[in-house]
Amino acid sequence: MRKTVGYSSAIVAIALLGLITIGCSKGSGLKTGSVSGTVTFQGKPVANAQVVFQPKQGGQNAVGTTDANGRYTLMTGTDRGALIGEHRVTVTVQSGAEKLSGIDAADPSAAYGQAMVAAASGRPPAAQTPSAGGIPAKYGDPATSGLEFTVKAGSNTINLDLTP
């Protein structure tokens, strides 16, 4: 009987070690290419823009936000970059007041839920104005933005030169 307890303890220890090893592995296993670039409108950098790459083949969107110089770097969840393949792209800009204008203080979770659904679809929530910041609203919808790019393995520089 003592040997059975010993073998059981060894099996449990090996199983735990295996789970710890799997849990501590880096990356999600997604096949991504790093993507960065600059967003400009009529030749000027666009600050505080949300750039969303939506995979045509389905899968998780990649998202980045531009800095004061219009530069962005995409992330897919916790992975740097975007899924390899073809993407529809949206660009929206919201100022601080517009980000908060659609939130009901009595039920802030409703606005949060709408924002998460919108981000997953690549479209801004209805309460937000995608043309804020002076860029046309067409860039906030993947069906009308006209922005489509292919992400390849390795490093990708994709500059987004927006026009009226």
PDB file of C-alpha atoms in Angstrom:
ATOM      1  CA  MET A   1       0.000   0.000   0.000  1.00  0.00           C
ATOM      2  CA  ARG A   2       2.863   2.324   0.704  1.00  0.00           C
ATOM      3  CA  LYS A   3       4.180   1.925  -2.887  1.00  0.00           C
ATOM      4  CA  THR A   4       0.795   3.011  -4.291  1.00  0.00           C
ATOM      5  CA  VAL A   5       0.930   6.255  -2.329  1.00  0.00           C
ATOM      6  CA  GLY A   6       4.498   6.841  -3.548  1.00  0.00           C
ATOM      7  CA  TYR A   7       3.563   6.283  -7.185  1.00  0.00           C
ATOM      8  CA  SER A   8       0.482   8.493  -6.844  1.00  0.00           C
ATOM      9  CA  SER A   9       2.572  11.304  -5.352  1.00  0.00           C
ATOM     10  CA  ALA A  10       5.094  11.009  -8.185  1.00  0.00           C
ATOM     11  CA  ILE A  11       2.347  11.151 -10.829  1.00  0.00           C
ATOM     12  CA  VAL A  12       0.782  14.212  -9.208  1.00  0.00           C
ATOM     13  CA  ALA A  13       4.182  15.933  -8.979  1.00  0.00           C
ATOM     14  CA  ILE A  14       4.912  15.243 -12.669  1.00  0.00           C
ATOM     15  CA  ALA A  15       1.454  16.482 -13.687  1.00  0.00           C
ATOM     16  CA  LEU A  16       1.907  19.705 -11.683  1.00  0.00           C
ATOM     17  CA  LEU A  17       5.353  20.280 -13.187  1.00  0.00           C
ATOM     18  CA  GLY A  18       3.854  19.851 -16.664  1.00  0.00           C
ATOM     19  CA  LEU A  19       1.078  22.361 -15.948  1.00  0.00           C
ATOM     20  CA  ILE A  20       3.543  24.879 -14.527  1.00  0.00           C
ATOM     21  CA  THR A  21       5.750  24.532 -17.618  1.00  0.00           C
ATOM     22  CA  ILE A  22       2.792  25.060 -19.960  1.00  0.00           C
ATOM     23  CA  GLY A  23       1.485  28.011 -17.923  1.00  0.00           C
ATOM     24  CA  CYS A  24       4.851  29.768 -17.926  1.00  0.00           C
ATOM     25  CA  SER A  25       5.588  29.423 -21.627  1.00  0.00           C
ATOM     26  CA  LYS A  26       5.930  32.707 -23.525  1.00  0.00           C
ATOM     27  CA  GLY A  27       3.537  33.900 -26.203  1.00  0.00           C
ATOM     28  CA  SER A  28       0.136  32.671 -27.236  1.00  0.00           C
ATOM     29  CA  GLY A  29       1.308  30.748 -30.271  1.00  0.00           C
ATOM     30  CA  LEU A  30      -0.390  33.169 -32.690  1.00  0.00           C
ATOM     31  CA  LYS A  31       1.449  33.646 -35.976  1.00  0.00           C
ATOM     32  CA  THR A  32       2.010  37.381 -36.103  1.00  0.00           C
ATOM     33  CA  GLY A  33       4.181  39.877 -37.901  1.00  0.00           C
ATOM     34  CA  SER A  34       5.284  43.057 -36.139  1.00  0.00           C
ATOM     35  CA  VAL A  35       3.472  46.117 -37.484  1.00  0.00           C
ATOM     36  CA  SER A  36       4.258  49.771 -36.924  1.00  0.00           C
ATOM     37  CA  GLY A  37       3.915  52.946 -38.905  1.00  0.00           C
ATOM     38  CA  THR A  38       2.644  56.494 -38.962  1.00  0.00           C
ATOM     39  CA  VAL A  39      -0.875  57.861 -39.428  1.00  0.00           C
ATOM     40  CA  THR A  40      -1.148  61.176 -41.254  1.00  0.00           C
ATOM     41  CA  PHE A  41      -4.093  63.210 -42.530  1.00  0.00           C
ATOM     42  CA  GLN A  42      -3.339  65.680 -45.306  1.00  0.00           C
ATOM     43  CA  GLY A  43       0.353  65.235 -44.546  1.00  0.00           C
ATOM     44  CA  LYS A  44       0.103  65.997 -40.807  1.00  0.00           C
ATOM     45  CA  PRO A  45       0.541  63.399 -38.026  1.00  0.00           C
ATOM     46  CA  VAL A  46      -2.654  62.247 -36.317  1.00  0.00           C
ATOM     47  CA  ALA A  47      -2.288  61.954 -32.535  1.00  0.00           C
ATOM     48  CA  ASN A  48      -4.468  59.780 -30.265  1.00  0.00           C
ATOM     49  CA  ALA A  49      -5.836  57.688 -33.132  1.00  0.00           C
ATOM     50  CA  GLN A  50      -6.898  54.101 -32.566  1.00  0.00           C
ATOM     51  CA  VAL A  51      -5.664  51.895 -35.421  1.00  0.00           C
ATOM     52  CA  VAL A  52      -7.425  48.519 -35.765  1.00  0.00           C
ATOM     53  CA  PHE A  53      -6.325  45.745 -38.131  1.00  0.00           C
ATOM     54  CA  GLN A  54      -9.212  43.306 -38.606  1.00  0.00           C
ATOM     55  CA  PRO A  55      -8.173  39.948 -40.148  1.00  0.00           C
ATOM     56  CA  LYS A  56     -10.216  39.103 -43.265  1.00  0.00           C
ATOM     57  CA  GLN A  57      -9.882  35.391 -42.491  1.00  0.00           C
ATOM     58  CA  GLY A  58     -11.252  35.937 -38.977  1.00  0.00           C
ATOM     59  CA  GLY A  59      -9.400  35.974 -35.705  1.00  0.00           C
ATOM     60  CA  GLN A  60      -8.378  38.521 -33.128  1.00  0.00           C
ATOM     61  CA  ASN A  61      -8.031  42.181 -34.094  1.00  0.00           C
ATOM     62  CA  ALA A  62      -4.728  43.982 -33.637  1.00  0.00           C
ATOM     63  CA  VAL A  63      -4.907  47.416 -32.040  1.00  0.00           C
ATOM     64  CA  GLY A  64      -2.538  50.338 -31.578  1.00  0.00           C
ATOM     65  CA  THR A  65      -2.768  53.990 -30.559  1.00  0.00           C
ATOM     66  CA  THR A  66      -0.792  56.779 -32.170  1.00  0.00           C
ATOM     67  CA  ASP A  67       1.506  59.044 -30.191  1.00  0.00           C
ATOM     68  CA  ALA A  68       1.866  62.818 -30.674  1.00  0.00           C
ATOM     69  CA  ASN A  69       3.894  62.182 -33.855  1.00  0.00           C
ATOM     70  CA  GLY A  70       1.284  59.825 -35.347  1.00  0.00           C
ATOM     71  CA  ARG A  71       3.391  56.694 -34.731  1.00  0.00           C
ATOM     72  CA  TYR A  72       1.712  53.419 -33.751  1.00  0.00           C
ATOM     73  CA  THR A  73       2.678  49.835 -32.971  1.00  0.00           C
ATOM     74  CA  LEU A  74       0.097  47.049 -33.088  1.00  0.00           C
ATOM     75  CA  MET A  75      -0.656  44.448 -30.429  1.00  0.00           C
ATOM     76  CA  THR A  76      -2.860  41.371 -30.756  1.00  0.00           C
ATOM     77  CA  GLY A  77      -3.853  40.629 -27.192  1.00  0.00           C
ATOM     78  CA  THR A  78      -0.509  40.312 -25.410  1.00  0.00           C
ATOM     79  CA  ASP A  79       1.410  39.532 -28.616  1.00  0.00           C
ATOM     80  CA  ARG A  80       3.267  42.230 -30.507  1.00  0.00           C
ATOM     81  CA  GLY A  81       2.033  42.622 -34.085  1.00  0.00           C
ATOM     82  CA  ALA A  82      -0.947  41.454 -36.132  1.00  0.00           C
ATOM     83  CA  LEU A  83      -1.976  38.065 -37.447  1.00  0.00           C
ATOM     84  CA  ILE A  84      -0.231  37.165 -40.690  1.00  0.00           C
ATOM     85  CA  GLY A  85      -2.582  37.645 -43.645  1.00  0.00           C
ATOM     86  CA  GLU A  86      -4.935  40.217 -45.172  1.00  0.00           C
ATOM     87  CA  HIS A  87      -6.605  42.877 -43.021  1.00  0.00           C
ATOM     88  CA  ARG A  88      -9.222  45.600 -43.234  1.00  0.00           C
ATOM     89  CA  VAL A  89      -8.080  48.657 -41.301  1.00  0.00           C
ATOM     90  CA  THR A  90      -9.926  51.368 -39.395  1.00  0.00           C
ATOM     91  CA  VAL A  91      -8.672  54.595 -37.862  1.00  0.00           C
ATOM     92  CA  THR A  92     -10.663  56.614 -35.320  1.00  0.00           C
ATOM     93  CA  VAL A  93      -9.788  59.556 -33.109  1.00  0.00           C
ATOM     94  CA  GLN A  94     -11.603  60.448 -29.900  1.00  0.00           C
ATOM     95  CA  SER A  95     -10.792  63.290 -27.579  1.00  0.00           C
ATOM     96  CA  GLY A  96     -11.190  62.808 -23.824  1.00  0.00           C
ATOM     97  CA  ALA A  97     -14.686  64.360 -23.734  1.00  0.00           C
ATOM     98  CA  GLU A  98     -15.958  62.178 -26.571  1.00  0.00           C
ATOM     99  CA  LYS A  99     -14.642  59.023 -24.916  1.00  0.00           C
ATOM    100  CA  LEU A 100     -16.779  59.770 -21.866  1.00  0.00           C
ATOM    101  CA  SER A 101     -19.861  61.293 -23.510  1.00  0.00           C
ATOM    102  CA  GLY A 102     -21.629  57.973 -24.048  1.00  0.00           C
ATOM    103  CA  ILE A 103     -21.178  56.632 -20.508  1.00  0.00           C
ATOM    104  CA  ASP A 104     -24.230  56.581 -18.241  1.00  0.00           C
ATOM    105  CA  ALA A 105     -23.068  57.186 -14.665  1.00  0.00           C
ATOM    106  CA  ALA A 106     -25.939  55.023 -13.371  1.00  0.00           C
ATOM    107  CA  ASP A 107     -24.822  52.034 -15.484  1.00  0.00           C
ATOM    108  CA  PRO A 108     -21.242  52.468 -16.726  1.00  0.00           C
ATOM    109  CA  SER A 109     -20.920  48.748 -17.500  1.00  0.00           C
ATOM    110  CA  ALA A 110     -23.371  49.074 -20.413  1.00  0.00           C
ATOM    111  CA  ALA A 111     -21.095  51.560 -22.203  1.00  0.00           C
ATOM    112  CA  TYR A 112     -18.058  49.414 -21.433  1.00  0.00           C
ATOM    113  CA  GLY A 113     -19.772  46.372 -22.943  1.00  0.00           C
ATOM    114  CA  GLN A 114     -20.710  48.330 -26.060  1.00  0.00           C
ATOM    115  CA  ALA A 115     -17.138  49.585 -26.381  1.00  0.00           C
ATOM    116  CA  MET A 116     -15.748  46.026 -26.123  1.00  0.00           C
ATOM    117  CA  VAL A 117     -18.182  44.708 -28.759  1.00  0.00           C
ATOM    118  CA  ALA A 118     -17.298  47.637 -31.031  1.00  0.00           C
ATOM    119  CA  ALA A 119     -13.552  47.079 -30.581  1.00  0.00           C
ATOM    120  CA  ALA A 120     -13.939  43.384 -31.409  1.00  0.00           C
ATOM    121  CA  SER A 121     -15.802  44.264 -34.605  1.00  0.00           C
ATOM    122  CA  GLY A 122     -13.368  47.016 -35.582  1.00  0.00           C
ATOM    123  CA  ARG A 123     -16.076  49.694 -35.423  1.00  0.00           C
ATOM    124  CA  PRO A 124     -16.407  52.569 -32.952  1.00  0.00           C
ATOM    125  CA  PRO A 125     -19.360  52.519 -30.523  1.00  0.00           C
ATOM    126  CA  ALA A 126     -22.386  54.470 -31.737  1.00  0.00           C
ATOM    127  CA  ALA A 127     -21.959  57.014 -28.938  1.00  0.00           C
ATOM    128  CA  GLN A 128     -18.503  57.913 -30.213  1.00  0.00           C
ATOM    129  CA  THR A 129     -17.809  60.152 -33.157  1.00  0.00           C
ATOM    130  CA  PRO A 130     -15.221  58.567 -35.441  1.00  0.00           C
ATOM    131  CA  SER A 131     -14.582  61.839 -37.260  1.00  0.00           C
ATOM    132  CA  ALA A 132     -13.258  63.585 -34.141  1.00  0.00           C
ATOM    133  CA  GLY A 133      -9.764  64.912 -34.632  1.00  0.00           C
ATOM    134  CA  GLY A 134     -10.566  66.091 -38.128  1.00  0.00           C
ATOM    135  CA  ILE A 135     -10.394  62.781 -40.019  1.00  0.00           C
ATOM    136  CA  PRO A 136     -13.385  61.665 -42.115  1.00  0.00           C
ATOM    137  CA  ALA A 137     -15.870  59.249 -40.518  1.00  0.00           C
ATOM    138  CA  LYS A 138     -15.382  56.775 -43.395  1.00  0.00           C
ATOM    139  CA  TYR A 139     -12.104  55.651 -41.805  1.00  0.00           C
ATOM    140  CA  GLY A 140     -13.973  54.393 -38.727  1.00  0.00           C
ATOM    141  CA  ASP A 141     -15.766  51.594 -40.616  1.00  0.00           C
ATOM    142  CA  PRO A 142     -13.894  48.662 -42.217  1.00  0.00           C
ATOM    143  CA  ALA A 143     -16.495  48.565 -45.013  1.00  0.00           C
ATOM    144  CA  THR A 144     -15.837  52.177 -46.055  1.00  0.00           C
ATOM    145  CA  SER A 145     -12.272  52.950 -44.962  1.00  0.00           C
ATOM    146  CA  GLY A 146     -10.711  51.628 -48.173  1.00  0.00           C
ATOM    147  CA  LEU A 147      -7.700  50.573 -46.107  1.00  0.00           C
ATOM    148  CA  GLU A 148      -6.561  46.992 -46.722  1.00  0.00           C
ATOM    149  CA  PHE A 149      -3.094  45.608 -46.070  1.00  0.00           C
ATOM    150  CA  THR A 150      -1.288  42.284 -45.954  1.00  0.00           C
ATOM    151  CA  VAL A 151       0.793  41.510 -42.868  1.00  0.00           C
ATOM    152  CA  LYS A 152       3.771  39.252 -43.538  1.00  0.00           C
ATOM    153  CA  ALA A 153       6.021  37.358 -41.129  1.00  0.00           C
ATOM    154  CA  GLY A 154       8.760  39.576 -39.737  1.00  0.00           C
ATOM    155  CA  SER A 155       8.707  43.356 -39.606  1.00  0.00           C
ATOM    156  CA  ASN A 156       6.049  45.391 -41.443  1.00  0.00           C
ATOM    157  CA  THR A 157       6.029  49.188 -41.753  1.00  0.00           C
ATOM    158  CA  ILE A 158       2.553  50.309 -42.788  1.00  0.00           C
ATOM    159  CA  ASN A 159       2.048  54.067 -43.043  1.00  0.00           C
ATOM    160  CA  LEU A 160      -1.535  55.252 -43.260  1.00  0.00           C
ATOM    161  CA  ASP A 161      -1.813  58.441 -45.325  1.00  0.00           C
ATOM    162  CA  LEU A 162      -5.451  59.514 -44.937  1.00  0.00           C
ATOM    163  CA  THR A 163      -7.171  61.907 -47.329  1.00  0.00           C
ATOM    164  CA  PRO A 164     -10.478  63.862 -47.176  1.00  0.00           C
TER     165      PRO A 164
END
